[in-house]
Amino acid sequence: MSPPAATSRTSAYLSALTLEIQKKLQRALASPTQRRNLLQELFADVALEVDDRARDIILTGKDIISHHSEDETQGPLCFYDVLADYFVREPENGNPVLDLIIQLWSQSFASHIFSLLFHKWLFEVQIDNAEVLLRYSSALVQGATNVFWIDIQTNTRRFQSLFWYLLEEVALVPERLKKIPLQAQRDLFLLLSRFILFYNLADKLESFLKHFPDFPTAFFVGGPADNFVIELTDQLQKLKVEPVLLHYLSQITVLQGMELRMTTSTRLKACLYSFTSPGGPMYPTRVVRHAAWEALDFLFPVGRYPRHLISLFFRLLYPWYWPSSCWNFIMSCVQAVLYYIFSLIFSVWEKLIKPRKS
């Protein structure tokens, strides 16, 4: 297929997708009772991963959509990735969709859909009205927050490319970041602070903190590192999905050596300590408690043994925990003995085999 024909085919396909989105938004606008369900369905549609048939059509139009590498930094190719590129390159085709979303602005999932379809458009087009720009920026942050929490709740990375764009192409690019109001810039950085570890982009943390905007208010005292850790600790306390919490606790070691104010450091320490004890208010599982202890001891090695002694003392005050603690201790000892025996057997076996080979 020749390049012009391929481009024409891709353009026709994306135009058809845009028309379907318009129809569903119009139906939502005309049906107040079904509005939420229709918007939820539309959100699910644009968040779907591109299937093989559509992929063949879409990826042939290289000059219509940008290159998308499906790796661990950007995640799978979804329809919103393709449409977001399309609305940047063909903004006149996205305007009817945007107008309909604005009419549904206060409805559930409207900000979700806006953030998925127009997150690139917002930073590429020229918007002169400051009030409109603030409204769009606020909707972007709100919608992105909601879709990232969907990833948290399902322990998936379907919206990783959105996060990657907001971090790599906006937060770390001052020229593009300055296109949105200062308050929206700050809200965006606070949002990224809460999810950067979840999306496995801890290697970008140093650069991210260097670009952190100032917060000249009484609520944000300290440097970028303090604001980042405050948001992170708040995020940890909201997590209820065990695999996600374990992932955060394993990633949080990147904070080692970070210069923090005493109040911020105490806040982080208290947050981690709250996951180390069974019972309320967190009711952490055993594996979470052990992960929290490892993170706490790694980040705050001073006072490690007194903390464990205090924890043991309080455990002794609750006799109903003794049987499980004794059982886990016995099983740990058995595992350690078996591991030692197998290691010894393996080392002896290697010594017996080496002379034969020689």
mmCIF file of C-alpha atoms in Angstrom:
data_model
loop_
_atom_site.group_PDB
_atom_site.id
_atom_site.type_symbol
_atom_site.label_atom_id
_atom_site.label_comp_id
_atom_site.label_asym_id
_atom_site.label_seq_id
_atom_site.Cartn_x
_atom_site.Cartn_y
_atom_site.Cartn_z
ATOM 1 C CA MET A 1 0.000 0.000 0.000
ATOM 2 C CA SER A 2 1.449 3.363 -0.980
ATOM 3 C CA PRO A 3 2.044 5.964 1.780
ATOM 4 C CA PRO A 4 -0.715 8.389 0.610
ATOM 5 C CA ALA A 5 -3.240 5.551 0.427
ATOM 6 C CA ALA A 6 -2.197 4.299 3.869
ATOM 7 C CA THR A 7 -2.526 7.786 5.325
ATOM 8 C CA SER A 8 -5.936 8.223 3.730
ATOM 9 C CA ARG A 9 -7.098 4.906 5.162
ATOM 10 C CA THR A 10 -5.882 5.821 8.658
ATOM 11 C CA SER A 11 -7.472 9.269 8.445
ATOM 12 C CA ALA A 12 -10.804 7.777 7.363
ATOM 13 C CA TYR A 13 -10.712 5.291 10.230
ATOM 14 C CA LEU A 14 -9.966 7.971 12.832
ATOM 15 C CA SER A 15 -12.653 10.243 11.396
ATOM 16 C CA ALA A 16 -15.146 7.403 11.794
ATOM 17 C CA LEU A 17 -14.048 6.901 15.405
ATOM 18 C CA THR A 18 -14.466 10.614 16.071
ATOM 19 C CA LEU A 19 -17.955 10.548 14.590
ATOM 20 C CA GLU A 20 -18.923 7.629 16.859
ATOM 21 C CA ILE A 21 -17.675 9.578 19.883
ATOM 22 C CA GLN A 22 -19.762 12.575 18.818
ATOM 23 C CA LYS A 23 -22.864 10.416 18.464
ATOM 24 C CA LYS A 24 -22.475 8.929 21.916
ATOM 25 C CA LEU A 25 -21.918 12.372 23.464
ATOM 26 C CA GLN A 26 -25.006 13.692 21.683
ATOM 27 C CA ARG A 27 -27.039 10.772 23.002
ATOM 28 C CA ALA A 28 -25.762 11.505 26.516
ATOM 29 C CA LEU A 29 -26.724 15.147 26.130
ATOM 30 C CA ALA A 30 -30.217 14.223 24.954
ATOM 31 C CA SER A 31 -30.835 11.532 27.630
ATOM 32 C CA PRO A 32 -30.416 12.871 31.183
ATOM 33 C CA THR A 33 -31.466 9.564 32.765
ATOM 34 C CA GLN A 34 -28.927 7.545 30.736
ATOM 35 C CA ARG A 35 -26.239 10.212 30.731
ATOM 36 C CA ARG A 36 -23.934 8.660 33.317
ATOM 37 C CA ASN A 37 -24.101 5.181 31.764
ATOM 38 C CA LEU A 38 -23.451 6.507 28.268
ATOM 39 C CA LEU A 39 -20.441 8.541 29.403
ATOM 40 C CA GLN A 40 -19.110 5.567 31.322
ATOM 41 C CA GLU A 41 -19.441 3.402 28.216
ATOM 42 C CA LEU A 42 -17.678 6.021 26.115
ATOM 43 C CA PHE A 43 -14.868 6.268 28.642
ATOM 44 C CA ALA A 44 -14.449 2.481 28.559
ATOM 45 C CA ASP A 45 -14.402 2.549 24.745
ATOM 46 C CA VAL A 46 -11.645 5.154 24.414
ATOM 47 C CA ALA A 47 -9.614 3.429 27.153
ATOM 48 C CA LEU A 48 -9.638 0.087 25.315
ATOM 49 C CA GLU A 49 -6.403 -1.341 24.015
ATOM 50 C CA VAL A 50 -6.175 -1.183 20.223
ATOM 51 C CA ASP A 51 -6.967 -4.593 18.705
ATOM 52 C CA ASP A 52 -4.936 -6.239 15.928
ATOM 53 C CA ARG A 53 -7.244 -5.223 13.070
ATOM 54 C CA ALA A 54 -7.366 -1.587 14.130
ATOM 55 C CA ARG A 55 -3.616 -1.595 14.801
ATOM 56 C CA ASP A 56 -2.875 -2.532 11.179
ATOM 57 C CA ILE A 57 -4.965 0.388 9.970
ATOM 58 C CA ILE A 58 -3.728 2.928 12.498
ATOM 59 C CA LEU A 59 0.005 2.276 12.417
ATOM 60 C CA THR A 60 0.208 2.708 8.646
ATOM 61 C CA GLY A 61 -0.542 6.434 8.965
ATOM 62 C CA LYS A 62 2.806 7.528 10.381
ATOM 63 C CA ASP A 63 2.234 11.191 9.575
ATOM 64 C CA ILE A 64 -1.113 11.259 11.411
ATOM 65 C CA ILE A 65 -0.123 9.712 14.721
ATOM 66 C CA SER A 66 3.165 9.909 16.581
ATOM 67 C CA HIS A 67 5.337 6.895 17.183
ATOM 68 C CA HIS A 68 4.253 4.948 20.256
ATOM 69 C CA SER A 69 6.649 2.342 21.638
ATOM 70 C CA GLU A 70 4.904 -0.241 23.763
ATOM 71 C CA ASP A 71 7.382 -0.585 26.601
ATOM 72 C CA GLU A 72 7.181 -0.425 30.360
ATOM 73 C CA THR A 73 7.420 3.379 30.348
ATOM 74 C CA GLN A 74 4.447 4.032 28.070
ATOM 75 C CA GLY A 75 2.340 0.890 28.431
ATOM 76 C CA PRO A 76 -0.024 -0.620 25.847
ATOM 77 C CA LEU A 77 -1.321 1.316 22.841
ATOM 78 C CA CYS A 78 -4.920 2.347 23.564
ATOM 79 C CA PHE A 79 -7.487 4.195 21.474
ATOM 80 C CA TYR A 80 -7.098 7.364 23.525
ATOM 81 C CA ASP A 81 -3.384 7.474 22.607
ATOM 82 C CA VAL A 82 -4.245 7.458 18.921
ATOM 83 C CA LEU A 83 -7.117 9.930 19.209
ATOM 84 C CA ALA A 84 -5.074 12.341 21.342
ATOM 85 C CA ASP A 85 -2.472 12.503 18.554
ATOM 86 C CA TYR A 86 -5.185 12.841 15.928
ATOM 87 C CA PHE A 87 -6.844 15.806 17.683
ATOM 88 C CA VAL A 88 -3.480 17.585 17.856
ATOM 89 C CA ARG A 89 -2.787 17.109 14.144
ATOM 90 C CA GLU A 90 -6.407 17.671 13.056
ATOM 91 C CA PRO A 91 -7.820 20.047 15.728
ATOM 92 C CA GLU A 92 -10.838 20.991 13.625
ATOM 93 C CA ASN A 93 -12.019 17.367 13.845
ATOM 94 C CA GLY A 94 -11.744 17.418 17.623
ATOM 95 C CA ASN A 95 -13.587 20.700 18.155
ATOM 96 C CA PRO A 96 -17.125 19.194 17.918
ATOM 97 C CA VAL A 97 -16.170 16.558 20.487
ATOM 98 C CA LEU A 98 -14.721 19.205 22.794
ATOM 99 C CA ASP A 99 -17.847 21.369 22.481
ATOM 100 C CA LEU A 100 -20.036 18.443 23.508
ATOM 101 C CA ILE A 101 -17.796 17.587 26.470
ATOM 102 C CA ILE A 102 -18.020 21.203 27.651
ATOM 103 C CA GLN A 103 -21.820 20.952 27.623
ATOM 104 C CA LEU A 104 -21.493 17.826 29.816
ATOM 105 C CA TRP A 105 -18.774 19.400 31.966
ATOM 106 C CA SER A 106 -20.332 18.694 35.373
ATOM 107 C CA GLN A 107 -21.203 15.056 34.624
ATOM 108 C CA SER A 108 -19.332 12.000 35.873
ATOM 109 C CA PHE A 109 -16.655 10.748 33.464
ATOM 110 C CA ALA A 110 -16.637 13.988 31.451
ATOM 111 C CA SER A 111 -13.283 15.028 32.923
ATOM 112 C CA HIS A 112 -12.005 11.455 32.452
ATOM 113 C CA ILE A 113 -12.779 11.586 28.745
ATOM 114 C CA PHE A 114 -11.378 15.107 28.367
ATOM 115 C CA SER A 115 -8.062 14.170 29.995
ATOM 116 C CA LEU A 116 -7.673 11.121 27.751
ATOM 117 C CA LEU A 117 -8.594 12.744 24.444
ATOM 118 C CA PHE A 118 -7.268 16.299 24.858
ATOM 119 C CA HIS A 119 -4.241 16.094 27.159
ATOM 120 C CA LYS A 120 -1.874 16.705 24.222
ATOM 121 C CA TRP A 121 -4.159 19.192 22.485
ATOM 122 C CA LEU A 122 -4.182 21.422 25.579
ATOM 123 C CA PHE A 123 -0.423 21.954 25.379
ATOM 124 C CA GLU A 124 -0.197 22.301 21.604
ATOM 125 C CA VAL A 125 -2.945 24.779 20.684
ATOM 126 C CA GLN A 126 -3.045 28.468 21.513
ATOM 127 C CA ILE A 127 -5.749 29.436 24.040
ATOM 128 C CA ASP A 128 -5.902 33.166 24.758
ATOM 129 C CA ASN A 129 -8.781 33.175 27.250
ATOM 130 C CA ALA A 130 -7.213 32.756 30.724
ATOM 131 C CA GLU A 131 -10.494 31.635 32.307
ATOM 132 C CA VAL A 132 -11.050 28.930 29.685
ATOM 133 C CA LEU A 133 -7.446 27.794 30.006
ATOM 134 C CA LEU A 134 -7.796 27.448 33.772
ATOM 135 C CA ARG A 135 -11.006 25.465 33.328
ATOM 136 C CA TYR A 136 -9.357 23.082 30.860
ATOM 137 C CA SER A 137 -6.271 22.710 33.050
ATOM 138 C CA SER A 138 -8.338 21.945 36.134
ATOM 139 C CA ALA A 139 -10.376 19.381 34.200
ATOM 140 C CA LEU A 140 -7.168 17.758 32.971
ATOM 141 C CA VAL A 141 -5.770 17.368 36.504
ATOM 142 C CA GLN A 142 -9.097 16.143 37.879
ATOM 143 C CA GLY A 143 -9.638 13.673 35.056
ATOM 144 C CA ALA A 144 -6.066 12.386 35.192
ATOM 145 C CA THR A 145 -6.380 11.873 38.945
ATOM 146 C CA ASN A 146 -9.509 9.790 38.439
ATOM 147 C CA VAL A 147 -8.082 7.579 35.692
ATOM 148 C CA PHE A 148 -4.836 6.986 37.603
ATOM 149 C CA TRP A 149 -6.896 5.842 40.577
ATOM 150 C CA ILE A 150 -8.646 3.384 38.285
ATOM 151 C CA ASP A 151 -5.217 1.912 37.531
ATOM 152 C CA ILE A 152 -4.514 1.810 41.269
ATOM 153 C CA GLN A 153 -7.759 0.016 42.076
ATOM 154 C CA THR A 154 -7.267 -2.580 39.331
ATOM 155 C CA ASN A 155 -3.465 -2.797 39.678
ATOM 156 C CA THR A 156 -2.985 -2.179 35.957
ATOM 157 C CA ARG A 157 -1.012 0.338 33.882
ATOM 158 C CA ARG A 158 -3.553 1.103 31.158
ATOM 159 C CA PHE A 159 -3.122 4.878 31.566
ATOM 160 C CA GLN A 160 0.654 4.828 31.840
ATOM 161 C CA SER A 161 1.139 6.648 28.540
ATOM 162 C CA LEU A 162 -0.964 9.561 29.874
ATOM 163 C CA PHE A 163 1.192 9.725 32.981
ATOM 164 C CA TRP A 164 4.354 9.425 30.899
ATOM 165 C CA TYR A 165 3.280 12.344 28.691
ATOM 166 C CA LEU A 166 2.381 14.599 31.633
ATOM 167 C CA LEU A 167 5.725 13.867 33.271
ATOM 168 C CA GLU A 168 8.159 13.687 30.344
ATOM 169 C CA GLU A 169 6.535 16.074 27.888
ATOM 170 C CA VAL A 170 4.965 18.624 30.251
ATOM 171 C CA ALA A 171 6.417 18.665 33.773
ATOM 172 C CA LEU A 172 10.008 18.327 32.576
ATOM 173 C CA VAL A 173 9.591 20.756 29.658
ATOM 174 C CA PRO A 174 9.288 24.314 31.067
ATOM 175 C CA GLU A 175 8.188 25.840 27.745
ATOM 176 C CA ARG A 176 5.204 23.525 27.558
ATOM 177 C CA LEU A 177 4.434 23.608 31.287
ATOM 178 C CA LYS A 178 4.148 27.412 31.227
ATOM 179 C CA LYS A 179 1.208 27.164 28.841
ATOM 180 C CA ILE A 180 -1.100 26.413 31.775
ATOM 181 C CA PRO A 181 -1.718 28.709 34.799
ATOM 182 C CA LEU A 182 0.626 28.557 37.785
ATOM 183 C CA GLN A 183 -1.994 27.008 40.061
ATOM 184 C CA ALA A 184 -2.590 24.244 37.507
ATOM 185 C CA GLN A 185 1.180 23.691 37.287
ATOM 186 C CA ARG A 186 1.346 23.160 41.041
ATOM 187 C CA ASP A 187 -1.680 20.854 41.029
ATOM 188 C CA LEU A 188 -0.100 18.846 38.216
ATOM 189 C CA PHE A 189 3.151 18.370 40.128
ATOM 190 C CA LEU A 190 1.287 17.279 43.249
ATOM 191 C CA LEU A 191 -0.660 14.791 41.122
ATOM 192 C CA LEU A 192 2.517 13.387 39.565
ATOM 193 C CA SER A 193 4.102 13.117 43.024
ATOM 194 C CA ARG A 194 1.390 10.718 44.128
ATOM 195 C CA PHE A 195 1.729 8.322 41.197
ATOM 196 C CA ILE A 196 5.340 8.498 39.973
ATOM 197 C CA LEU A 197 6.371 5.438 42.000
ATOM 198 C CA PHE A 198 3.321 3.482 40.888
ATOM 199 C CA TYR A 199 4.222 3.944 37.215
ATOM 200 C CA ASN A 200 7.837 2.818 37.751
ATOM 201 C CA LEU A 201 9.401 6.182 36.909
ATOM 202 C CA ALA A 202 11.444 6.630 40.070
ATOM 203 C CA ASP A 203 14.536 7.139 37.900
ATOM 204 C CA LYS A 204 13.003 10.479 36.837
ATOM 205 C CA LEU A 205 12.604 11.667 40.427
ATOM 206 C CA GLU A 206 15.744 13.792 40.601
ATOM 207 C CA SER A 207 14.879 15.693 37.431
ATOM 208 C CA PHE A 208 11.244 15.955 38.535
ATOM 209 C CA LEU A 209 12.189 17.605 41.832
ATOM 210 C CA LYS A 210 14.458 20.094 40.050
ATOM 211 C CA HIS A 211 11.469 21.346 38.022
ATOM 212 C CA PHE A 212 9.107 21.500 41.010
ATOM 213 C CA PRO A 213 7.315 24.903 41.159
ATOM 214 C CA ASP A 214 7.395 27.046 44.276
ATOM 215 C CA PHE A 215 4.567 26.861 46.806
ATOM 216 C CA PRO A 216 4.537 30.228 48.631
ATOM 217 C CA THR A 217 1.790 29.327 51.101
ATOM 218 C CA ALA A 218 1.610 28.242 54.709
ATOM 219 C CA PHE A 219 0.386 24.792 53.707
ATOM 220 C CA PHE A 220 3.535 23.926 51.748
ATOM 221 C CA VAL A 221 6.578 24.817 53.805
ATOM 222 C CA GLY A 222 9.906 23.400 52.695
ATOM 223 C CA GLY A 223 11.513 22.438 49.438
ATOM 224 C CA PRO A 224 10.363 20.244 46.554
ATOM 225 C CA ALA A 225 11.448 17.075 48.351
ATOM 226 C CA ASP A 226 9.233 17.932 51.345
ATOM 227 C CA ASN A 227 6.192 18.584 49.167
ATOM 228 C CA PHE A 228 6.831 15.383 47.245
ATOM 229 C CA VAL A 229 7.116 13.244 50.396
ATOM 230 C CA ILE A 230 4.016 14.837 51.947
ATOM 231 C CA GLU A 231 1.970 13.889 48.884
ATOM 232 C CA LEU A 232 3.496 10.417 48.862
ATOM 233 C CA THR A 233 2.675 9.736 52.516
ATOM 234 C CA ASP A 234 -0.911 10.892 51.968
ATOM 235 C CA GLN A 235 -1.114 8.534 49.000
ATOM 236 C CA LEU A 236 0.216 5.575 51.000
ATOM 237 C CA GLN A 237 -2.418 6.047 53.673
ATOM 238 C CA LYS A 238 -5.184 5.889 51.053
ATOM 239 C CA LEU A 239 -4.035 2.658 49.401
ATOM 240 C CA LYS A 240 -6.189 -0.410 50.008
ATOM 241 C CA VAL A 241 -4.956 -2.759 47.257
ATOM 242 C CA GLU A 242 -2.249 -4.961 48.758
ATOM 243 C CA PRO A 243 -0.105 -5.546 45.615
ATOM 244 C CA VAL A 244 -0.087 -1.792 44.918
ATOM 245 C CA LEU A 245 0.868 -0.972 48.497
ATOM 246 C CA LEU A 246 3.683 -3.534 48.362
ATOM 247 C CA HIS A 247 4.869 -1.975 45.101
ATOM 248 C CA TYR A 248 4.990 1.485 46.693
ATOM 249 C CA LEU A 249 6.857 0.132 49.732
ATOM 250 C CA SER A 250 9.435 -1.528 47.487
ATOM 251 C CA GLN A 251 9.909 1.669 45.453
ATOM 252 C CA ILE A 252 10.037 4.050 48.391
ATOM 253 C CA THR A 253 13.696 3.218 49.033
ATOM 254 C CA VAL A 254 14.562 5.886 46.416
ATOM 255 C CA LEU A 255 13.973 8.418 49.197
ATOM 256 C CA GLN A 256 17.193 7.369 50.942
ATOM 257 C CA GLY A 257 19.521 10.324 51.367
ATOM 258 C CA MET A 258 16.849 12.878 50.532
ATOM 259 C CA GLU A 259 17.149 16.016 52.648
ATOM 260 C CA LEU A 260 13.855 16.584 54.444
ATOM 261 C CA ARG A 261 12.611 18.864 57.176
ATOM 262 C CA MET A 262 12.197 17.228 60.579
ATOM 263 C CA THR A 263 8.388 17.405 60.403
ATOM 264 C CA THR A 264 8.342 15.786 56.951
ATOM 265 C CA SER A 265 10.733 13.044 58.032
ATOM 266 C CA THR A 266 8.627 12.350 61.128
ATOM 267 C CA ARG A 267 5.508 12.238 58.988
ATOM 268 C CA LEU A 268 7.034 9.643 56.659
ATOM 269 C CA LYS A 269 8.323 7.590 59.570
ATOM 270 C CA ALA A 270 4.902 7.602 61.277
ATOM 271 C CA CYS A 271 3.220 6.611 58.007
ATOM 272 C CA LEU A 272 5.504 3.608 57.528
ATOM 273 C CA TYR A 273 5.244 2.640 61.194
ATOM 274 C CA SER A 274 1.445 2.559 60.930
ATOM 275 C CA PHE A 275 1.785 -0.388 58.523
ATOM 276 C CA THR A 276 3.973 -2.450 60.856
ATOM 277 C CA SER A 277 1.398 -3.400 63.500
ATOM 278 C CA PRO A 278 -1.614 -5.704 63.090
ATOM 279 C CA GLY A 279 -5.059 -4.390 63.923
ATOM 280 C CA GLY A 280 -6.680 -1.021 63.353
ATOM 281 C CA PRO A 281 -6.776 1.381 61.759
ATOM 282 C CA MET A 282 -4.864 -0.097 58.781
ATOM 283 C CA TYR A 283 -5.235 -3.875 59.395
ATOM 284 C CA PRO A 284 -2.143 -4.582 57.273
ATOM 285 C CA THR A 285 -1.401 -8.180 56.313
ATOM 286 C CA ARG A 286 1.768 -9.933 57.423
ATOM 287 C CA VAL A 287 3.496 -9.400 54.077
ATOM 288 C CA VAL A 288 2.670 -5.684 54.202
ATOM 289 C CA ARG A 289 3.993 -5.429 57.760
ATOM 290 C CA HIS A 290 7.282 -7.017 56.768
ATOM 291 C CA ALA A 291 7.606 -4.773 53.686
ATOM 292 C CA ALA A 292 6.909 -1.716 55.848
ATOM 293 C CA TRP A 293 9.537 -2.798 58.377
ATOM 294 C CA GLU A 294 12.103 -3.257 55.599
ATOM 295 C CA ALA A 295 11.364 0.180 54.155
ATOM 296 C CA LEU A 296 11.395 1.795 57.599
ATOM 297 C CA ASP A 297 14.696 0.188 58.615
ATOM 298 C CA PHE A 298 16.278 1.045 55.263
ATOM 299 C CA LEU A 299 15.273 4.721 55.308
ATOM 300 C CA PHE A 300 15.714 5.237 59.070
ATOM 301 C CA PRO A 301 18.439 2.863 60.288
ATOM 302 C CA VAL A 302 19.007 4.927 63.453
ATOM 303 C CA GLY A 303 16.748 3.546 66.192
ATOM 304 C CA ARG A 304 16.058 0.321 64.322
ATOM 305 C CA TYR A 305 16.454 -2.060 67.277
ATOM 306 C CA PRO A 306 14.548 0.047 69.821
ATOM 307 C CA ARG A 307 11.644 0.239 67.335
ATOM 308 C CA HIS A 308 11.523 -3.532 67.011
ATOM 309 C CA LEU A 309 11.701 -4.005 70.778
ATOM 310 C CA ILE A 310 8.859 -1.554 71.324
ATOM 311 C CA SER A 311 6.829 -3.301 68.640
ATOM 312 C CA LEU A 312 7.475 -6.684 70.268
ATOM 313 C CA PHE A 313 6.413 -5.316 73.652
ATOM 314 C CA PHE A 314 3.102 -4.073 72.263
ATOM 315 C CA ARG A 315 2.534 -7.386 70.486
ATOM 316 C CA LEU A 316 2.849 -9.129 73.846
ATOM 317 C CA LEU A 317 -0.023 -7.010 75.152
ATOM 318 C CA TYR A 318 -2.392 -8.762 72.710
ATOM 319 C CA PRO A 319 -2.429 -12.511 73.508
ATOM 320 C CA TRP A 320 -4.701 -13.349 70.564
ATOM 321 C CA TYR A 321 -1.790 -12.582 68.236
ATOM 322 C CA TRP A 322 0.572 -15.020 69.994
ATOM 323 C CA PRO A 323 -0.488 -18.242 68.207
ATOM 324 C CA SER A 324 -0.029 -16.771 64.702
ATOM 325 C CA SER A 325 3.241 -15.119 65.697
ATOM 326 C CA CYS A 326 4.598 -18.368 67.167
ATOM 327 C CA TRP A 327 3.508 -20.310 64.101
ATOM 328 C CA ASN A 328 5.145 -17.843 61.719
ATOM 329 C CA PHE A 329 8.318 -17.885 63.828
ATOM 330 C CA ILE A 330 8.442 -21.687 63.755
ATOM 331 C CA MET A 331 7.855 -21.777 59.994
ATOM 332 C CA SER A 332 10.586 -19.186 59.446
ATOM 333 C CA CYS A 333 13.003 -21.266 61.499
ATOM 334 C CA VAL A 334 12.084 -24.441 59.576
ATOM 335 C CA GLN A 335 12.580 -22.652 56.262
ATOM 336 C CA ALA A 336 15.946 -21.296 57.412
ATOM 337 C CA VAL A 337 17.109 -24.788 58.518
ATOM 338 C CA LEU A 338 15.940 -26.392 55.269
ATOM 339 C CA TYR A 339 17.645 -23.684 53.252
ATOM 340 C CA TYR A 340 20.879 -24.275 55.185
ATOM 341 C CA ILE A 341 20.689 -28.065 54.680
ATOM 342 C CA PHE A 342 20.037 -27.776 50.947
ATOM 343 C CA SER A 343 22.852 -25.229 50.578
ATOM 344 C CA LEU A 344 25.209 -27.587 52.432
ATOM 345 C CA ILE A 345 24.178 -30.554 50.260
ATOM 346 C CA PHE A 346 24.613 -28.507 47.105
ATOM 347 C CA SER A 347 28.092 -27.303 48.121
ATOM 348 C CA VAL A 348 29.185 -30.887 48.961
ATOM 349 C CA TRP A 349 27.783 -32.114 45.664
ATOM 350 C CA GLU A 350 29.758 -29.449 43.761
ATOM 351 C CA LYS A 351 32.979 -30.516 45.530
ATOM 352 C CA LEU A 352 32.363 -34.157 44.542
ATOM 353 C CA ILE A 353 31.587 -33.305 40.923
ATOM 354 C CA LYS A 354 34.562 -30.994 40.277
ATOM 355 C CA PRO A 355 37.292 -33.672 40.763
ATOM 356 C CA ARG A 356 35.502 -35.994 38.298
ATOM 357 C CA LYS A 357 35.332 -33.278 35.654
ATOM 358 C CA SER A 358 38.996 -32.454 36.102
#
